CSV table of C-alpha atoms in Angstrom, one decimal:
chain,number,residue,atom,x,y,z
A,234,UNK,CA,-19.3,-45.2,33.5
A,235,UNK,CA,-19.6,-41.3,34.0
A,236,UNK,CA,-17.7,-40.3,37.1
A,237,UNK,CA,-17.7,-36.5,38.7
A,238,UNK,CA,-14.1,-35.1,38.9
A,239,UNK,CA,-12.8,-31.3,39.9
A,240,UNK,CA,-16.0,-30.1,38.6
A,241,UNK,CA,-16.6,-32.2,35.1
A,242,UNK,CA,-18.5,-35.1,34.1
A,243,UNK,CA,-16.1,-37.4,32.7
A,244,UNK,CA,-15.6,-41.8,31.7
A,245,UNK,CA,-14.0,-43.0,34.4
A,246,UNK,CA,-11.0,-44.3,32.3
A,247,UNK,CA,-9.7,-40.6,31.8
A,248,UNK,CA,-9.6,-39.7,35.6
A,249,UNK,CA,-6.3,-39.0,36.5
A,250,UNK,CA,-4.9,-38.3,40.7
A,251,UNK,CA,-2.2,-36.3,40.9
A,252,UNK,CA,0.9,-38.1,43.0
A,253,UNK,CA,1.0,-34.6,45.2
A,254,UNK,CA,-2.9,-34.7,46.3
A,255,UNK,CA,-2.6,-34.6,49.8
A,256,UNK,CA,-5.3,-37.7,50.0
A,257,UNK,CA,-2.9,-39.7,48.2
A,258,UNK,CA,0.0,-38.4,50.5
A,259,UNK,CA,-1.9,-37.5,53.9
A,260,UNK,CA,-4.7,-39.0,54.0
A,261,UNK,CA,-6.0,-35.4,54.1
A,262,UNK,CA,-9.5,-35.5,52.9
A,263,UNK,CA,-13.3,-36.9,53.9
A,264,UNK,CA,-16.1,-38.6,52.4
A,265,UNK,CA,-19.2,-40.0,52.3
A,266,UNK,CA,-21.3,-43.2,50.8
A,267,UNK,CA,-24.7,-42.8,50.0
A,268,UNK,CA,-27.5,-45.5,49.2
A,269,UNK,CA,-29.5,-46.0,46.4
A,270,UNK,CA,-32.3,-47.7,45.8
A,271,UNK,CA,-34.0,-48.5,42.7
A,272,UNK,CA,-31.7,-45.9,40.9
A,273,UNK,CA,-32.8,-43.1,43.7
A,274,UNK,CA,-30.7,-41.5,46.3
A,275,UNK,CA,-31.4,-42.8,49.7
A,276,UNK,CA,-31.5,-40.4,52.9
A,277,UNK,CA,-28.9,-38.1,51.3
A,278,UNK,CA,-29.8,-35.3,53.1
A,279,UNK,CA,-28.3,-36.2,56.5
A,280,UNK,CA,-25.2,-37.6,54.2
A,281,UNK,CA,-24.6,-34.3,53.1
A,282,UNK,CA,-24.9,-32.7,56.5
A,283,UNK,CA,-22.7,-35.0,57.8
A,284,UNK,CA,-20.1,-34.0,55.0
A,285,UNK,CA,-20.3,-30.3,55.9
A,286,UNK,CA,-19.4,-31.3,59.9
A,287,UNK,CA,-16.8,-33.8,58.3
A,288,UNK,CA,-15.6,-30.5,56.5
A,289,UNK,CA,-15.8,-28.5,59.2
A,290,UNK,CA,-13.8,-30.5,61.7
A,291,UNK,CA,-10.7,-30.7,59.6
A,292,UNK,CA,-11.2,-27.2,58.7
A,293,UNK,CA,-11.7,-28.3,55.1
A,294,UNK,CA,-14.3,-25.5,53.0
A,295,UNK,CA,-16.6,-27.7,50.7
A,296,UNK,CA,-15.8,-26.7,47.2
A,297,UNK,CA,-19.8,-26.6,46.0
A,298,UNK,CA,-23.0,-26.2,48.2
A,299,UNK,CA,-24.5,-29.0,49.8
A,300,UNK,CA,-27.3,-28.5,47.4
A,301,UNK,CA,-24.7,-28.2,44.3
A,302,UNK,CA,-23.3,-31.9,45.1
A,303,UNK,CA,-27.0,-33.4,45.2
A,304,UNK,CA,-27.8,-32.2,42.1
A,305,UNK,CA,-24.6,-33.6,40.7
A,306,UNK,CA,-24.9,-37.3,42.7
A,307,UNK,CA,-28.9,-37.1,40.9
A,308,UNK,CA,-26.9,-36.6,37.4
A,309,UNK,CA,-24.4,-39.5,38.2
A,310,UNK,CA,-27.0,-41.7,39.3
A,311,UNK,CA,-29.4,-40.7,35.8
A,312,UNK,CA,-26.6,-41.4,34.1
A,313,UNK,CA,-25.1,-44.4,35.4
A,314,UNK,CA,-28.4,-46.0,36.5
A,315,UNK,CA,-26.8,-48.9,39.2
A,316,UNK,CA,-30.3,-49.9,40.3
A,317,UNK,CA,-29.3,-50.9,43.5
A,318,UNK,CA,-25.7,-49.6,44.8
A,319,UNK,CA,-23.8,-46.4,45.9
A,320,UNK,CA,-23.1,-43.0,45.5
A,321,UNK,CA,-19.0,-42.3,46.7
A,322,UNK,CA,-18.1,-38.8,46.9
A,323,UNK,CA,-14.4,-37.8,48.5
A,324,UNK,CA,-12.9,-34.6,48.8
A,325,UNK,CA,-9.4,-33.6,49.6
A,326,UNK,CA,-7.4,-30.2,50.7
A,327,UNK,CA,-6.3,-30.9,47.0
A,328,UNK,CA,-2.5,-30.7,45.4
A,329,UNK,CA,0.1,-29.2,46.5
A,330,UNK,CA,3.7,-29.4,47.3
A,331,UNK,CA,4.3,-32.2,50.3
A,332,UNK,CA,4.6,-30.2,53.3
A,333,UNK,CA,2.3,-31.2,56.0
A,334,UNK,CA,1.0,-27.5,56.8
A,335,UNK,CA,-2.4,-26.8,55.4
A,336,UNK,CA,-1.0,-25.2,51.7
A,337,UNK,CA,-1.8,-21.7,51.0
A,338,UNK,CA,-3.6,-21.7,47.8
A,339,UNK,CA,-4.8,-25.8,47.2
A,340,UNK,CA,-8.0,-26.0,45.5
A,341,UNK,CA,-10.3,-28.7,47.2
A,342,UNK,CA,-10.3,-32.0,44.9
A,343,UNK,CA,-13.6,-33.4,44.7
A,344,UNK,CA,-14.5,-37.4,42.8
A,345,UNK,CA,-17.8,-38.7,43.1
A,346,UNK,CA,-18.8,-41.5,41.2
A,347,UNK,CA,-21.7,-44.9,41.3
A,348,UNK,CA,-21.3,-48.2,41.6
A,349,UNK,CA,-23.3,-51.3,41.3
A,350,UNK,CA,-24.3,-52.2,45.5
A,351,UNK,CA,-26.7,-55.5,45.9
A,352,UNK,CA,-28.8,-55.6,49.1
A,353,UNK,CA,-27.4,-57.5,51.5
A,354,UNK,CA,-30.5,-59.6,51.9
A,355,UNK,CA,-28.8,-63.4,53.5
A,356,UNK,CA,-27.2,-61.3,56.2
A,357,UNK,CA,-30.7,-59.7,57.1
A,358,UNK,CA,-32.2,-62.5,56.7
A,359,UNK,CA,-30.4,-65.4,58.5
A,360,UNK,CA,-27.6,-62.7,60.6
A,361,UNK,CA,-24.0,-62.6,60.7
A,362,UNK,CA,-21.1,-63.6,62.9
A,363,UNK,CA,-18.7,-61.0,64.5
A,364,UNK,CA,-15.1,-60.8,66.8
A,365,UNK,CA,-14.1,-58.4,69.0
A,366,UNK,CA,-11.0,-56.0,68.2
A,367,UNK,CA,-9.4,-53.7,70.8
A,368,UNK,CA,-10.2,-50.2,69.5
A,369,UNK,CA,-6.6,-48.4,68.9
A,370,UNK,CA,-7.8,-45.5,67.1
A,371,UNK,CA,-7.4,-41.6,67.2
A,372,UNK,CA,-10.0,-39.8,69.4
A,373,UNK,CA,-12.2,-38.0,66.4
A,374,UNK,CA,-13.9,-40.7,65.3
A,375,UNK,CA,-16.9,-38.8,64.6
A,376,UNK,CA,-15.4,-36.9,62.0
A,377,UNK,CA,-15.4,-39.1,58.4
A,378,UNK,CA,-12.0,-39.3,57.5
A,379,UNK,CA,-10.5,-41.3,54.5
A,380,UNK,CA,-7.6,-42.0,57.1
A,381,UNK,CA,-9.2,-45.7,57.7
A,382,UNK,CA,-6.2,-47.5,58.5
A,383,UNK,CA,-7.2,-48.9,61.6
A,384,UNK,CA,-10.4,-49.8,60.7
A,385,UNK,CA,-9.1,-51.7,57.6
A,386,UNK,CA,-6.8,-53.7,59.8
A,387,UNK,CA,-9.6,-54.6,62.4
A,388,UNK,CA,-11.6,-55.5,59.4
A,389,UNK,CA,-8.4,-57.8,57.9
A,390,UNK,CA,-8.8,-59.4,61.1
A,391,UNK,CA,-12.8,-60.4,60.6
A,392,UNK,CA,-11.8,-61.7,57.4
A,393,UNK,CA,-9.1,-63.8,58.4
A,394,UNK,CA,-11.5,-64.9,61.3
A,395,UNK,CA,-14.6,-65.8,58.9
A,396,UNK,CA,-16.5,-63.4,60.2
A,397,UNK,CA,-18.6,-60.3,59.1
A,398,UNK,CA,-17.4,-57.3,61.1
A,399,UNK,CA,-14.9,-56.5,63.6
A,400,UNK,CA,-16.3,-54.8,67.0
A,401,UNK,CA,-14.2,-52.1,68.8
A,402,UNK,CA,-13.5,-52.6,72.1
A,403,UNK,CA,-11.9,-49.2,74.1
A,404,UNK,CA,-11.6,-49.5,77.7
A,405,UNK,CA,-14.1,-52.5,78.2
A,406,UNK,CA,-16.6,-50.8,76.3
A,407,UNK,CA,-18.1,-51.4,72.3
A,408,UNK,CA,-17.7,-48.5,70.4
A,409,UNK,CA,-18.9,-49.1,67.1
A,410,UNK,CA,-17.7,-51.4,64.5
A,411,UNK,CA,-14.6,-51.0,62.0
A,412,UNK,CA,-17.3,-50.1,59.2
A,413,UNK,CA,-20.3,-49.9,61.4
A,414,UNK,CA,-22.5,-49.0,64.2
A,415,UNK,CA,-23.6,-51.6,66.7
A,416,UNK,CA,-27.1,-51.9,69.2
A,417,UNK,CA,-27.8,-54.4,71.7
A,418,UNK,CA,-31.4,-55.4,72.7
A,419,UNK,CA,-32.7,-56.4,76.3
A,420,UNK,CA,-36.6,-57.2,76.2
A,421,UNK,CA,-37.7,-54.6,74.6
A,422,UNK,CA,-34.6,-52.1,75.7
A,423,UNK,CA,-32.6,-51.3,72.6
A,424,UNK,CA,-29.1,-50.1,73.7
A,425,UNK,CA,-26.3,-48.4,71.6
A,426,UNK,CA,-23.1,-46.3,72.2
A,427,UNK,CA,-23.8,-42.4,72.5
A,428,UNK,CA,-23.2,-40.2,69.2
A,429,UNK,CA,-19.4,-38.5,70.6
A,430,UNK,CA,-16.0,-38.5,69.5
A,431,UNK,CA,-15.6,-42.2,69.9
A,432,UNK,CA,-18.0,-43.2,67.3
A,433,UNK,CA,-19.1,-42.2,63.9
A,434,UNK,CA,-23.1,-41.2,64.4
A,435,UNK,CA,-23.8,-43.5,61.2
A,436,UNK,CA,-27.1,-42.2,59.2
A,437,UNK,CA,-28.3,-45.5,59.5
A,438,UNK,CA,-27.9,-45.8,63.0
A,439,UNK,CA,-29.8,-42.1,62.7
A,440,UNK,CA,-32.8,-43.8,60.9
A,441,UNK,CA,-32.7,-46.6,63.8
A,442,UNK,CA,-33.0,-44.3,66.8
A,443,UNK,CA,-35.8,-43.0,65.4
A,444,UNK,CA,-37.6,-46.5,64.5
A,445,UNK,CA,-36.9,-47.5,68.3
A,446,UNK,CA,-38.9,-44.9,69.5
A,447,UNK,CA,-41.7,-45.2,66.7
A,448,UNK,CA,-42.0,-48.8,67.2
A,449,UNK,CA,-42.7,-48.6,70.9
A,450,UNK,CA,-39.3,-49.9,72.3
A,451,UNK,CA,-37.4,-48.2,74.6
A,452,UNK,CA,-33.6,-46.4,73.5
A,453,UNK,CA,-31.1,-46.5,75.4
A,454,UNK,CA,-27.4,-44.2,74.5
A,455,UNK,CA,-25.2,-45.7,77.0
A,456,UNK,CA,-22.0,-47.4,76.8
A,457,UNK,CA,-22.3,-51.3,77.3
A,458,UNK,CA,-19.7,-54.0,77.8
A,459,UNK,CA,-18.6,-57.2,76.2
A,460,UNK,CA,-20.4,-59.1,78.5
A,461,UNK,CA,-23.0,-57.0,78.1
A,462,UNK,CA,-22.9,-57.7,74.4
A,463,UNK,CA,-23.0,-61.6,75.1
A,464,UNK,CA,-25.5,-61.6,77.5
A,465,UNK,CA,-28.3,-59.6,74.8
A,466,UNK,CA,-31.4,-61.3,73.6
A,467,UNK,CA,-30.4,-59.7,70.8
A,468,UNK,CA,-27.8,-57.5,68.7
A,469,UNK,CA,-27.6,-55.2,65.6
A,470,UNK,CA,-24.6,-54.2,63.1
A,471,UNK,CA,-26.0,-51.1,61.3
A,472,UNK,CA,-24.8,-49.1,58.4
A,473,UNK,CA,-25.3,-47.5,54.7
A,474,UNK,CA,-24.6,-50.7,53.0
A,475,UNK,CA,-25.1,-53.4,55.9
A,476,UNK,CA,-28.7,-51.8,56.6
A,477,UNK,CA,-30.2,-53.3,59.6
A,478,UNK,CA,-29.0,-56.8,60.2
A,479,UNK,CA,-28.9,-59.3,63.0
A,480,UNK,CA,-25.7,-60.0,64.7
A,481,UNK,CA,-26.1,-64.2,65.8
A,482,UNK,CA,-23.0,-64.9,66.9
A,483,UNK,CA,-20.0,-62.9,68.8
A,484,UNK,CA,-16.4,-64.4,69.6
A,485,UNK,CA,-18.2,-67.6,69.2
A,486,UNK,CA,-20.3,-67.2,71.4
A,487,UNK,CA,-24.5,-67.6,70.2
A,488,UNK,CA,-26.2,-64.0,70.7
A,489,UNK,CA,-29.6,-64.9,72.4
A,490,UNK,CA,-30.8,-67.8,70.6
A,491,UNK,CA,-28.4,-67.6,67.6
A,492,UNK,CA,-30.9,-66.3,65.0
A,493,UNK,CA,-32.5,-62.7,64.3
A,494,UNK,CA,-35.2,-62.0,67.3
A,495,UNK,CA,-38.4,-60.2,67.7
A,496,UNK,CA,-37.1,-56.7,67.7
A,497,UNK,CA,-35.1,-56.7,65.3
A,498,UNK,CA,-37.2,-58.1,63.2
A,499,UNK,CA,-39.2,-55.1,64.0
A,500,UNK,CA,-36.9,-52.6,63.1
A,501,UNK,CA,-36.0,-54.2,59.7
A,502,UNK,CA,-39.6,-54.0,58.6
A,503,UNK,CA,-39.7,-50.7,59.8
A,504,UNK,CA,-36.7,-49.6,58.0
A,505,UNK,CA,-37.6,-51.3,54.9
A,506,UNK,CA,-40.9,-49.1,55.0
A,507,UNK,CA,-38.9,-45.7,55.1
A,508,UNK,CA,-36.9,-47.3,51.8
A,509,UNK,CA,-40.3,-47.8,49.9
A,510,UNK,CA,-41.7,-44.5,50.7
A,511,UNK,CA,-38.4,-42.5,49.9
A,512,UNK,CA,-37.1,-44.4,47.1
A,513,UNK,CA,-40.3,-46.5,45.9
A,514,UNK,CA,-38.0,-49.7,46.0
């Protein structure tokens, strides 16, 4: 397999991370994962916009144009071909000596490679189960940070329960979910945490607030509660990888009637439109 490293093409077996890359060290980096369908890249646009605010918020300066790193994920994907998967591209403030100061003269380290993603068609299909995690991370969640300790503990925690995803829970209110974006739907009300520093706005959940309004329904960007959650006719866990899929079941509790309802069910067809006519999948 090909992978993109500092600027070469290279097989991934030759990639080496220096021990003083302040990713490795700090945690000191961001990054994004981009679809693709039917070996073509899937709403990378917004990805890449997303990137440069990433970049910007941890006053990190992109080492190549936004335009630069799509031509390079187009090459990895030619080359690599993984049908249906992902596109994961990290950068970091690069190597220096460890000193937690921004160093003077690091070059940005950049690794972007493919890998092999199946859709996750039984969770759209038949929905997934879910617990509720209090939400005990730092306040600039908005920015995409490879710092994802938290999240991979609340997601340890799903796993160990059975269960799909782990919802935050900050002050009474559903944030998003450790790896995800969540929507509750009342009648024909579809409800969903407001894109600020508490949540990262997910391109996915991007796509969907635009679907809500083109299929008729009415959005809503408010915090909601867990009882809130509970008491939904229905409920949606929404990322890059999870696309749109029907959340049935919450703390045990049934969501609605315990399988995927009417509008999500509208959404999902709606979504799976925009894939065919971007991607042809």
């Amino acid at each position: 397999m090909q992978v993109f490293y500092n600027g070469r093409f290279m097989p991934a077996e030759q990639v080496s991370i220096d021990m003083e890359d302040r990713g490795y060290q700090f945690a000191d980096g961001i990054y994004e994962v981009v679809r693709v369908y039917n070996n073509r890249l899937f709403h990378l646009k917004p990805h890449l916009e997303r990137l440069g605010r990433s970049a910007a918020g941890v006053e990190l300066e992109l080492p190549w144009p936004q335009e630069e790193l799509a031509d390079v994920m187009a090459q990895l994907v030619k080359a690599n071909r993984p049908g249906d998967g992902i596109v994961y591209l990290q950068i970091t403030r690069g190597v220096a000596p460890r000193n937690h100061p921004f160093p003077a003269r690091a070059e940005p380290a950049i690794t972007m490679y493919t890998k092999e993603f199946p859709r996750p068609t039984r969770n759209v299909e038949q929905g997934v189960a879910c617990i509720t995690v209090d939400d005990d991370r730092w306040l600039r969640c908005n920015i995409k940070s490879i710092s994802l300790l938290p999240n991979v503990l609340a997601k340890q925690k799903a796993a160990r329960a059975g269960v799909y995803e782990a919802i935050f829970v900050r002050d009474g209110r559903i944030t998003e979910g450790s790896s995800s974006n969540i929507f509750c739907v009342y009648g024909d009300t579809v409800q969903t945490h407001p894109a600020n520093n508490l949540i990262l706005n997910g391109i996915t959940r991007q796509a969907l607030l635009r679907l809500i309004k083109q299929e008729g329904f009415r959005l809503v960007e408010e915090p909601f509660s867990v009882p809130g959650l509970l008491a939904a006719d229905e409920a949606i866990v929404s990322s890059t990888t999870s696309e749109v899929t029907p959340i049935v079941q919450v703390d045990g509790h049934a969501i609605g009637e315990g399988r995927p309802g009417r509008v999500t069910r509208a959404l999902q067809a709606a979504f799976e439109a925009e894939i065919r006519r971007e991607t042809g999948a």
